[in-house]
Tab-separated table of C-alpha atoms and ligand atoms in Angstrom:
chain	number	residue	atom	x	y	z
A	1	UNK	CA	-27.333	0.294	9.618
A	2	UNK	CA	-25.467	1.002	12.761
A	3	UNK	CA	-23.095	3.999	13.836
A	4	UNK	CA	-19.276	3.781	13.511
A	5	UNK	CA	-16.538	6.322	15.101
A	6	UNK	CA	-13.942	7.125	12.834
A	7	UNK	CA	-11.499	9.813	11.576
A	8	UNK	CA	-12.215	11.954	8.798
A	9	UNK	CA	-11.089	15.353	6.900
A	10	UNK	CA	-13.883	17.986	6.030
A	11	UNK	CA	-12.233	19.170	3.216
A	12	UNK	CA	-8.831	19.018	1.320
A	13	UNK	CA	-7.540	21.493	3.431
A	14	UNK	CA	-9.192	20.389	7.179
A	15	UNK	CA	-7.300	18.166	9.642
A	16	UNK	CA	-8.739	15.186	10.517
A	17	UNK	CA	-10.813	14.522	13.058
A	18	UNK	CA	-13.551	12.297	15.155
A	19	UNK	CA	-16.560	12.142	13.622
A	20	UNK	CA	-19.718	9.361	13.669
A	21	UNK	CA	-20.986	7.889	10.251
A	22	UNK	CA	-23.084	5.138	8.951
A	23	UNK	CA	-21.953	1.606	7.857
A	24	UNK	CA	-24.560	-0.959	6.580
A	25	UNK	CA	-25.398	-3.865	8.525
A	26	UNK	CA	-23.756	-7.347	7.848
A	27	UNK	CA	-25.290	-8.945	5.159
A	28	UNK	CA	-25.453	-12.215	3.916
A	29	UNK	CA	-22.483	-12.419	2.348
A	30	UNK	CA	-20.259	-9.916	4.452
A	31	UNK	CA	-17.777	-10.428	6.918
A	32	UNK	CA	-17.832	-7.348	10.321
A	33	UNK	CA	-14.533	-7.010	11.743
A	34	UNK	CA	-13.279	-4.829	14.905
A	35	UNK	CA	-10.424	-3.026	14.050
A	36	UNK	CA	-7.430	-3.503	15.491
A	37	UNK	CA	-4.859	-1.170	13.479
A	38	UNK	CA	-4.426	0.764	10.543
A	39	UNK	CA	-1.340	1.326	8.538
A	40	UNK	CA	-1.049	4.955	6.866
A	41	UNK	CA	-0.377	4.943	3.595
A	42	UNK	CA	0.884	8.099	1.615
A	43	UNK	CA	-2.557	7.805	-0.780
A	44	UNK	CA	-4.035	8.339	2.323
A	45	UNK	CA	-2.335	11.972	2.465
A	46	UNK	CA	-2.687	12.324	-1.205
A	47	UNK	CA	-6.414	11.563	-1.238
A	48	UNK	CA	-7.441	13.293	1.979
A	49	UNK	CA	-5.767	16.694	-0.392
A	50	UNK	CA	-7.984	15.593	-3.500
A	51	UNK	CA	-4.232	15.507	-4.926
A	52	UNK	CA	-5.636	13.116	-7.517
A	53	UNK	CA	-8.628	14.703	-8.374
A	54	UNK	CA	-11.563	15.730	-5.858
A	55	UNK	CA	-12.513	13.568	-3.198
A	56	UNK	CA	-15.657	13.001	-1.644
A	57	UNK	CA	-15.714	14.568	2.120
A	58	UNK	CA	-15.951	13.412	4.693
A	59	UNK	CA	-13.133	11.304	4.053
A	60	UNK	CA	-12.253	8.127	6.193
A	61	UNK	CA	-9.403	7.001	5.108
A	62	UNK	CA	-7.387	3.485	5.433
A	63	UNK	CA	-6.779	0.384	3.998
A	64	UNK	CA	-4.543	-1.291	5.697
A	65	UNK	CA	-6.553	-2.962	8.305
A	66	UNK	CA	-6.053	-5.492	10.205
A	67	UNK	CA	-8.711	-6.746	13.015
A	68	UNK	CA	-10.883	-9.726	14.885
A	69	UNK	CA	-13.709	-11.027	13.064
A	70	UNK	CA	-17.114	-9.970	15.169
A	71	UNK	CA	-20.047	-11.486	13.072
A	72	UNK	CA	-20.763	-13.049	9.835
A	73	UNK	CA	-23.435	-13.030	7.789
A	74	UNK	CA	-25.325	-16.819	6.596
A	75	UNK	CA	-23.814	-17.603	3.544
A	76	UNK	CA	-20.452	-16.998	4.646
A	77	UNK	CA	-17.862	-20.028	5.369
A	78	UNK	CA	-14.468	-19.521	5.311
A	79	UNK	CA	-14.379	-17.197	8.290
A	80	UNK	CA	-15.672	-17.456	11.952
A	81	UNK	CA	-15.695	-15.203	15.079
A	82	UNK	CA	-12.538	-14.631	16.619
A	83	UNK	CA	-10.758	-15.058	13.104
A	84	UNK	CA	-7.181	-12.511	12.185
A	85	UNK	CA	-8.492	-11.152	8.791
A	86	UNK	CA	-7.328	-8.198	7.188
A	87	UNK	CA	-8.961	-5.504	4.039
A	88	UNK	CA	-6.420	-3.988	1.761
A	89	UNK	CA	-7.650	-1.254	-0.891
A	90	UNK	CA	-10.412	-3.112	-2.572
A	91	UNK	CA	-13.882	-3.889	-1.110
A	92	UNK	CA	-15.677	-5.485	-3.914
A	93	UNK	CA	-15.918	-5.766	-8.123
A	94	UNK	CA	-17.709	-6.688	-10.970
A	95	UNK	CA	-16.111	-10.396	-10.113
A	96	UNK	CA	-16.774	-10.956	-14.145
A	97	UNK	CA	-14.578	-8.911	-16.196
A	98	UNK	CA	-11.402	-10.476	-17.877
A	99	UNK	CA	-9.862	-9.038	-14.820
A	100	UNK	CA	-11.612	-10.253	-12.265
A	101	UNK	CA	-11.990	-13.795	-13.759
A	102	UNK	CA	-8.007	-13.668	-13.893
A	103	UNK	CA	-8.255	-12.647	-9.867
A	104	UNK	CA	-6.508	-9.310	-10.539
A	105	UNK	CA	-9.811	-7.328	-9.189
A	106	UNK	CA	-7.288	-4.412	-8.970
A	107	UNK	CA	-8.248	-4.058	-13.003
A	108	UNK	CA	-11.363	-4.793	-12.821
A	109	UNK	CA	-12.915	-3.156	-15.990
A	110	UNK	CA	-15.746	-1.585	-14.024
A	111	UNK	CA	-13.108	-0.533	-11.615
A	112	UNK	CA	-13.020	-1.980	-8.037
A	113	UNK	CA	-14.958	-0.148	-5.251
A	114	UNK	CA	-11.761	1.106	-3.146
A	115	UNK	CA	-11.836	0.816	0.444
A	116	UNK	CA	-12.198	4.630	0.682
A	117	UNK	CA	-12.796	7.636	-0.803
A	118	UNK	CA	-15.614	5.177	-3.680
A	119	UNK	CA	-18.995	5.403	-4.636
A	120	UNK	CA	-20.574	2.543	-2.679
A	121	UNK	CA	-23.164	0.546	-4.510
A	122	UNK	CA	-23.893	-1.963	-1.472
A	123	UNK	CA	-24.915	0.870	1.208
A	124	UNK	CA	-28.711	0.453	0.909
A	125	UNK	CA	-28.482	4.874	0.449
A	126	UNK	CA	-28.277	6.334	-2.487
A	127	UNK	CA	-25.408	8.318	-3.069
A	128	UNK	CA	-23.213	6.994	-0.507
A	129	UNK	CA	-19.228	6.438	-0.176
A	130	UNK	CA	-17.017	3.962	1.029
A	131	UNK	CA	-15.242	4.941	4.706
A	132	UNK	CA	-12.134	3.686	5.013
A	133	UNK	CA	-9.999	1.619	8.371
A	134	UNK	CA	-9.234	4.985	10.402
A	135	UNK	CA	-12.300	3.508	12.117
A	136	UNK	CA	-13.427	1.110	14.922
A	137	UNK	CA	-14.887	-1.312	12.874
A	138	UNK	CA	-15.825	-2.335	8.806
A	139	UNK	CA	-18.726	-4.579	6.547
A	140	UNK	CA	-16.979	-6.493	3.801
A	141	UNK	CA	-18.014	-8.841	1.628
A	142	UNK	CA	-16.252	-12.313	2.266
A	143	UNK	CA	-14.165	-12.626	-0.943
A	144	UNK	CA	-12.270	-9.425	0.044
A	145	UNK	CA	-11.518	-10.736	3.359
A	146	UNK	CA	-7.525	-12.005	3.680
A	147	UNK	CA	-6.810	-14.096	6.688
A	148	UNK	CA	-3.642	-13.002	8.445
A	149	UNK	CA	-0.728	-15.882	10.058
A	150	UNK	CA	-1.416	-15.829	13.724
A	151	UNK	CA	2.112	-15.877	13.904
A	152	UNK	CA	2.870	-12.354	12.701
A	153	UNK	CA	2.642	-9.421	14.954
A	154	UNK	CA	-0.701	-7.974	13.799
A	155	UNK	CA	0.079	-4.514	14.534
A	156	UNK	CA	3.315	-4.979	11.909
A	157	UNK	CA	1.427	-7.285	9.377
A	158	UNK	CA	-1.145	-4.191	9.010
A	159	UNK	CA	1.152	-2.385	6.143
A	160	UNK	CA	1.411	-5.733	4.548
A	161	UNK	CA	-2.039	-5.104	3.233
A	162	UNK	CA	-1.394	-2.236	1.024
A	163	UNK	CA	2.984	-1.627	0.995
A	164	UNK	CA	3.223	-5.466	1.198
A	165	UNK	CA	1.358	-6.478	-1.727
A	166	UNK	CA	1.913	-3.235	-3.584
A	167	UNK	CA	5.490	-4.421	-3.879
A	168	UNK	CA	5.078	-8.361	-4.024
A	169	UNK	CA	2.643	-8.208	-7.260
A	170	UNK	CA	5.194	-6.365	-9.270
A	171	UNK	CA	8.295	-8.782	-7.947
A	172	UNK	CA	6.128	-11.546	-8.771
A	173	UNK	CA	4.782	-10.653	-12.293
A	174	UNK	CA	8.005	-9.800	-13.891
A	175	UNK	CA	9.842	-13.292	-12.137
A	176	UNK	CA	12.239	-11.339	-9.658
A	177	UNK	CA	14.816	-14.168	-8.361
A	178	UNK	CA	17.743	-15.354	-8.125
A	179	UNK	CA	20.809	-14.226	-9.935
A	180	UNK	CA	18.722	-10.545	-10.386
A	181	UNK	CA	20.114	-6.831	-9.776
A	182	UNK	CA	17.403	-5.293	-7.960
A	183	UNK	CA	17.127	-1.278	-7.295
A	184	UNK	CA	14.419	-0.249	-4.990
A	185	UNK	CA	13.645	4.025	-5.442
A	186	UNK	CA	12.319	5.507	-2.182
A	187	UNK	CA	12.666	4.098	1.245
A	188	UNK	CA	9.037	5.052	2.742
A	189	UNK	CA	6.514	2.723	3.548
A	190	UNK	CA	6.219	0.599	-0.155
A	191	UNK	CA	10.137	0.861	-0.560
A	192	UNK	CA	11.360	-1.058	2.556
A	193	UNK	CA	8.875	-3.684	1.852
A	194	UNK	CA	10.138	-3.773	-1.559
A	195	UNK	CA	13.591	-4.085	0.177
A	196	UNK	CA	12.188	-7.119	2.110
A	197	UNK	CA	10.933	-9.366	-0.452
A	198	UNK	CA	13.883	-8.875	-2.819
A	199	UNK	CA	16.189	-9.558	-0.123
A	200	UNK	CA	13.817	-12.708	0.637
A	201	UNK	CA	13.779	-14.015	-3.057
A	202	UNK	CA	17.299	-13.877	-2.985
A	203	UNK	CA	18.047	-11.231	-4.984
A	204	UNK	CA	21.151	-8.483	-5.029
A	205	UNK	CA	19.266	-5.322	-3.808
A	206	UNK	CA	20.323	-2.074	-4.384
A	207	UNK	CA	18.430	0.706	-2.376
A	208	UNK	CA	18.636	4.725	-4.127
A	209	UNK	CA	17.546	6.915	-1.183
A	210	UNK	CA	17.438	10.789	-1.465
A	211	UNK	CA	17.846	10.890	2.935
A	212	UNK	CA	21.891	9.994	3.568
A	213	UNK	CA	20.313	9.251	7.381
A	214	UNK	CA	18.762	6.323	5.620
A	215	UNK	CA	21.882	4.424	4.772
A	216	UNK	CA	22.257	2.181	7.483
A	217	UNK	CA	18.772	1.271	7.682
A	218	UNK	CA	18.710	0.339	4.363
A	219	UNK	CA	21.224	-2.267	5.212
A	220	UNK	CA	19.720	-3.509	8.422
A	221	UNK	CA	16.644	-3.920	6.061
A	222	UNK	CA	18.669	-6.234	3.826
A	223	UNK	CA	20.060	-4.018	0.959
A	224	UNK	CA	23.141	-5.288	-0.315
A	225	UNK	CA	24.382	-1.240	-1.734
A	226	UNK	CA	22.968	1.830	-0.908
A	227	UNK	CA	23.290	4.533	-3.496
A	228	UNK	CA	22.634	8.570	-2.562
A	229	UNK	CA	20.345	9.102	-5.556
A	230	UNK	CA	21.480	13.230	-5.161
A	231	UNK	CA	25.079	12.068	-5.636
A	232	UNK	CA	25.619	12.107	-9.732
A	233	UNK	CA	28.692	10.715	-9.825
A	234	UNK	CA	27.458	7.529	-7.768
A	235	UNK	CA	24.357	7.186	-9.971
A	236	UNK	CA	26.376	7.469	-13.250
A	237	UNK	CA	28.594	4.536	-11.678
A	238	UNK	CA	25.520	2.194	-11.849
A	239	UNK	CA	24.517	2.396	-15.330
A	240	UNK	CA	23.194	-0.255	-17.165
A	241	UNK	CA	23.353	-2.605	-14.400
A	242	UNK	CA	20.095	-3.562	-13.571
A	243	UNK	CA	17.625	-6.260	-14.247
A	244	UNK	CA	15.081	-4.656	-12.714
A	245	UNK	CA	13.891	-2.015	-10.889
A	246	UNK	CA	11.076	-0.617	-8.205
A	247	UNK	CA	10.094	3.111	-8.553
A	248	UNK	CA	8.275	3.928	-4.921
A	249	UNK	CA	8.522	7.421	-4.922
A	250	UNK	CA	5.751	9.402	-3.763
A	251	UNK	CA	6.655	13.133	-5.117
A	252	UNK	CA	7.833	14.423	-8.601
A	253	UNK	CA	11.168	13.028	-9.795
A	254	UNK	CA	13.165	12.343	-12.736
A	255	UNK	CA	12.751	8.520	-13.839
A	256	UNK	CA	15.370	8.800	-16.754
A	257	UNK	CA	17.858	9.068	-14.115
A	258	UNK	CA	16.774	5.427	-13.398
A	259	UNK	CA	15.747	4.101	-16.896
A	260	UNK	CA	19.571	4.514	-17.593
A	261	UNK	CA	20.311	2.095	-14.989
A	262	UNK	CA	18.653	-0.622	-16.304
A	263	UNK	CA	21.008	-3.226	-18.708
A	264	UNK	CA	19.164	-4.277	-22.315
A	265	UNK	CA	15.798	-5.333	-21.868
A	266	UNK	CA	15.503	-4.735	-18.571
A	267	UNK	CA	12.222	-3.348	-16.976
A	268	UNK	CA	11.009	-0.708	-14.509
A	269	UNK	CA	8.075	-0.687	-12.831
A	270	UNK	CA	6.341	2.792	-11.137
A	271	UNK	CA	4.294	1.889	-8.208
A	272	UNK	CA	4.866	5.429	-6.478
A	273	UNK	CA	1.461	7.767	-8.104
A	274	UNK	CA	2.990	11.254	-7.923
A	275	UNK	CA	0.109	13.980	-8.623
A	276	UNK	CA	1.639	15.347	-12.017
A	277	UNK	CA	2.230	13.693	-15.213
A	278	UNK	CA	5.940	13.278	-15.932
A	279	UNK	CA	8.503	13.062	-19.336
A	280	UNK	CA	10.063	10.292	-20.421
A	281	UNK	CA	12.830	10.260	-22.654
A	282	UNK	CA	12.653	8.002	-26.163
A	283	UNK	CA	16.287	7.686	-26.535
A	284	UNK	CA	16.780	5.747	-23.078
A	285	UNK	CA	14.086	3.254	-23.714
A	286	UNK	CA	15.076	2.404	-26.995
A	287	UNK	CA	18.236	2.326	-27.128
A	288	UNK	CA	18.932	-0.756	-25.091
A	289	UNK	CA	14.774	-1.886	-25.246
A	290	UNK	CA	14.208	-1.209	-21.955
A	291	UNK	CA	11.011	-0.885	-20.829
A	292	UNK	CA	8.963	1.334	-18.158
A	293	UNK	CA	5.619	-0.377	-16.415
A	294	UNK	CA	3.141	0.262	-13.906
A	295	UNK	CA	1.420	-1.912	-11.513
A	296	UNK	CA	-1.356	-1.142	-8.621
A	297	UNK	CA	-1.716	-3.558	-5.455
A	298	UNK	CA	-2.377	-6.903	-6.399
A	299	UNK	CA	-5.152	-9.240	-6.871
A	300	UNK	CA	-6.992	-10.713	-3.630
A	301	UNK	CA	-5.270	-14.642	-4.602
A	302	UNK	CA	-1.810	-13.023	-4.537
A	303	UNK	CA	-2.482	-11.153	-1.423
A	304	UNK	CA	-3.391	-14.163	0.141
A	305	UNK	CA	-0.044	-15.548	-0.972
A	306	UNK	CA	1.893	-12.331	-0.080
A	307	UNK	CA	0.358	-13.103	3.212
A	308	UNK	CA	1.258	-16.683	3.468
A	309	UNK	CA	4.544	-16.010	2.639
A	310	UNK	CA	4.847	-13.227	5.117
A	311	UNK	CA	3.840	-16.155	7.602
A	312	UNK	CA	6.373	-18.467	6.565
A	313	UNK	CA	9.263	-16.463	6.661
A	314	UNK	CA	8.568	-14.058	9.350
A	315	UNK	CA	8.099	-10.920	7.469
A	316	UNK	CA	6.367	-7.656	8.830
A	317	UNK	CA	6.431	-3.769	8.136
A	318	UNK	CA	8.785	-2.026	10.374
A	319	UNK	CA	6.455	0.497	12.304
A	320	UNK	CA	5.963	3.270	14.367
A	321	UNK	CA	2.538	3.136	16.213
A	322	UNK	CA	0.542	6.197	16.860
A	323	UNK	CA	-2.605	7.294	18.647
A	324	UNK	CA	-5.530	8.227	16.719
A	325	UNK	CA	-4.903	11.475	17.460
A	326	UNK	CA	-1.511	12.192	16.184
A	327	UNK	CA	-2.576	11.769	12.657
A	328	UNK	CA	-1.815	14.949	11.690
A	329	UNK	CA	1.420	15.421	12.888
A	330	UNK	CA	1.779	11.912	11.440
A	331	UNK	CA	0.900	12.959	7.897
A	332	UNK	CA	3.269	15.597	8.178
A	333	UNK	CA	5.766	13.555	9.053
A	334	UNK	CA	5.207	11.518	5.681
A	335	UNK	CA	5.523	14.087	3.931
A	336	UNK	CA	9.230	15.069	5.141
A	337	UNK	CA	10.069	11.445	4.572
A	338	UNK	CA	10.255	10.772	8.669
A	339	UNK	CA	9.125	7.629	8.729
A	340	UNK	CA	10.254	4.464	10.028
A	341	UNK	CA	8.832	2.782	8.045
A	342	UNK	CA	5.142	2.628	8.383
A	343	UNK	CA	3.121	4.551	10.859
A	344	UNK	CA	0.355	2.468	12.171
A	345	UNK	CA	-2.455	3.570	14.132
A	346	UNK	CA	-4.095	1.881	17.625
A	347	UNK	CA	-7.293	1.909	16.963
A	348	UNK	CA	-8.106	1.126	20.886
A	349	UNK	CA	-7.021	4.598	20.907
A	350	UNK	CA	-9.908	5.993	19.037
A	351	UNK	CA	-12.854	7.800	20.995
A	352	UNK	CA	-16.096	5.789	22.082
A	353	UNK	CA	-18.157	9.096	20.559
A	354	UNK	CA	-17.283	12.039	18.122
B	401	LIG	P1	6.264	7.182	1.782
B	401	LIG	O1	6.300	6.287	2.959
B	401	LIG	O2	6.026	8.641	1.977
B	401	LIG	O3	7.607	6.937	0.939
B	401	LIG	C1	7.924	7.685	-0.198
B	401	LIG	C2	9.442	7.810	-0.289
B	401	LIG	O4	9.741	8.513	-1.514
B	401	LIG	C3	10.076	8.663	0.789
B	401	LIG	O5	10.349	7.949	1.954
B	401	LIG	C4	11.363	9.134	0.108
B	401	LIG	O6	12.373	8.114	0.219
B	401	LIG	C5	10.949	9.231	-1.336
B	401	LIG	N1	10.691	10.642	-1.710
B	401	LIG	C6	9.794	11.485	-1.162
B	401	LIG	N2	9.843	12.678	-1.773
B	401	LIG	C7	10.783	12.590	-2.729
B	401	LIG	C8	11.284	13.481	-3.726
B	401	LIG	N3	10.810	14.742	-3.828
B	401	LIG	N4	12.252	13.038	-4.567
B	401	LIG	C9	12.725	11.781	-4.464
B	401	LIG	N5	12.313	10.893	-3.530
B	401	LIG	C10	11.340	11.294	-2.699
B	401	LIG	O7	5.084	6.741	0.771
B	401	LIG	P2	4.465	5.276	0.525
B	401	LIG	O8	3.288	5.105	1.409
B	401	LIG	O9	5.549	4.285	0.499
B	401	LIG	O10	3.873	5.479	-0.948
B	401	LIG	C11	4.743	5.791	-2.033
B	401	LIG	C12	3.905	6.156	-3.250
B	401	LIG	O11	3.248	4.960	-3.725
B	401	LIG	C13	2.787	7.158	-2.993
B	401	LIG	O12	2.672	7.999	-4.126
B	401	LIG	C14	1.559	6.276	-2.861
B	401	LIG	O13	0.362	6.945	-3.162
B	401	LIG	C15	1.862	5.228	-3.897
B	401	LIG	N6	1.144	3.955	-3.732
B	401	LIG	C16	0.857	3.267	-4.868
B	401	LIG	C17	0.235	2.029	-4.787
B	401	LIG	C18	-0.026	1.256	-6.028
B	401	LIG	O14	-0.908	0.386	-6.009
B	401	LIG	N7	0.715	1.470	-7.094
B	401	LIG	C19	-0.109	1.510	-3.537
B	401	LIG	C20	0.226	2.228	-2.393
B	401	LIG	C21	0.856	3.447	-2.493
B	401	LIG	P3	13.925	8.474	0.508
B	401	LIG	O15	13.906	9.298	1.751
B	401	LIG	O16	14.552	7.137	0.671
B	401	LIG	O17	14.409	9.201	-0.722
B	402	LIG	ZN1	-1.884	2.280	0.198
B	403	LIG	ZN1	-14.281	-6.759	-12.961
């Protein structure tokens, strides 16, 4: 084992801060990267609070990471030394469930060890948790290793490992193209990706934004309309129009004000976890056979294609970068929707000792 600096809360109430923890040595099979940056994702905030259920402190969170490769281990070959990798939200699975055989290890029936905030069955300790990319470097085995374009900015291609493919899967799996009405809910991190790759696959993109001082980003992003979601009279105007549509919200909100907007048979997807259940209303659904989905990240295959495509057409986050130790105000930021779009952390910022 060897020691690793990182950023962590105490509790669900404690700011973050530096403290020194164990990761396990590189193994056979595992890939060491130095961390370059970290994208901060809003289940960062919302696990840090044990908003979906009691964490296990100290918490390091962070999966969006992007970095250098430093060493592998023997049996390794598709990475060397010096390599641009990246780790999303999944560090390992069962690899032979029906869902992990389909390369969706986001299902895995056993369920995936997260990249934070997860019991840890490869830390030779009993006990142990996984510490996430608010850190200066991370162990992973190979087959949850993405390579990143040398092309992209890495810095900007860090969000691409959690907003990116949280956004693509769902696009992909329900055959978003050409010719469909698109509404993205929520421009935060996920939602202006979301705004990105529908814009890229040609699509007509509608954003619904709750900030008015979003508008002309939206458009700059791509969006073809931009709808005030508070307005009621501009939200009635869209019903039944679209094909599809991408529900990134992070709070409490009320999806039949969307599930209207959808035309017959048309589907929307929830990627945005708020903390409480919410209703649904039967009428809305089945009167015009709509239908209302979920979907979490995507497999490790599709991220790799996420990322390819990312290369090819030139596609990164938009970001603000931080210092390590503006996290908090960071997070608080979040959470009054000030963020454009993606803060990402410099992890050459980050204290040599805690
Ligand atoms: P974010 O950057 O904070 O964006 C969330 C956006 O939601 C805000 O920018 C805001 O957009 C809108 N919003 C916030 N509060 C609202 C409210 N009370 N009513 C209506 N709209 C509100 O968060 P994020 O990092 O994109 O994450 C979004 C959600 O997805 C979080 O719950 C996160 O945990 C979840 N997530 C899920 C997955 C998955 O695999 N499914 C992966 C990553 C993240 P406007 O200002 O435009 O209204
Ligand atoms: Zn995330
Ligand atoms: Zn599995």
């Amino acid at each position: 084992m060897f020691s690793c600096v990182g950023y962590a809360a105490s509790s669900a109430t404690a700011p973050l801060e530096a403290i020194t923890f164990e990761r396990r040595d590189c193994g056979p099979r595992d890939v060491q990267i130095d961390i370059a940056y970290c994208g901060v994702c809003h289940s960062d905030i919302h696990t840090v609070r044990s908003e979906w259920g009691p964490s296990f402190y100290p918490c390091v969170p962070g999966h969006e990471i992007i970095g250098r490769v430093v060493r592998t281990g023997g049996d390794v070959t598709r990475f060397i030394k010096g390599d641009l990798v990246g780790v999303g939200c999944m560090v390992n699975s069962c690899r032979h469930c029906h869902s992990c055989e389909a390369g969706l290890e986001q299902y895995c029936d056993a369920l995936p060890t997260w990249t934070y905030n997860s019991p840890d069955p490869a830390f030779p300790k009993e006990g142990a948790h996984t510490y996430g990319g608010y850190s200066r470097s991370i162990v992973v085995d190979d087959h949850f290793v993405l390579r990143v374009p040398e092309n992209l900015d890495p810095a900007a291609a860090a969000p691409l490992l959690c907003a990116g493919i949280t956004t693509w899967s769902p696009l992909a799996h329900w055959k978003v193209g050409k010719g469909h009405r698109v509404g993205v809910v929520g421009l935060g991190g996920l939602g202006h990706m979301a705004v990105k790759f529908a814009v890229a696959l040609g699509t007509e993109v509608t954003l619904f934004t709750t900030s008015p001082n979003k508008v002309e980003d939206g458009k700059r992003l791509g969006a073809h309309r931009v709808v005030i979601s508070r307005d009621a009279e501009a939200m009635q105007a869209e019903a039944n129009r679209f094909d599809f549509i991408l529900d990134a919200v992070s709070a409490e909100h009320d999806v039949n004000e969307y599930l209207g907007l959808l035309r017959q048979d048309g589907h929307m997807v929830l990627v945005g976890l708020p903390e409480k259940p919410m209703s649904v209303g039967a009428f809305t659904l089945v009167g015009k056979r709509r239908s209302l989905a979920g979907s979490a990240i995507g497999g490790i295959q599709e991220t790799q294609e996420m990322l390819d495509f990312c290369g090819q057409h030139n596609i990164t986050a938009d970001i603000e970068m931080i210092k390590m130790d503006q996290i908090n105000e960071a997070y608080e930021r979040v959470l009054r929707s000030d963020v454009k779009y993606r803060f990402v952390i410099d992890m050459a910022s980050l204290p040599e000792t805690a």
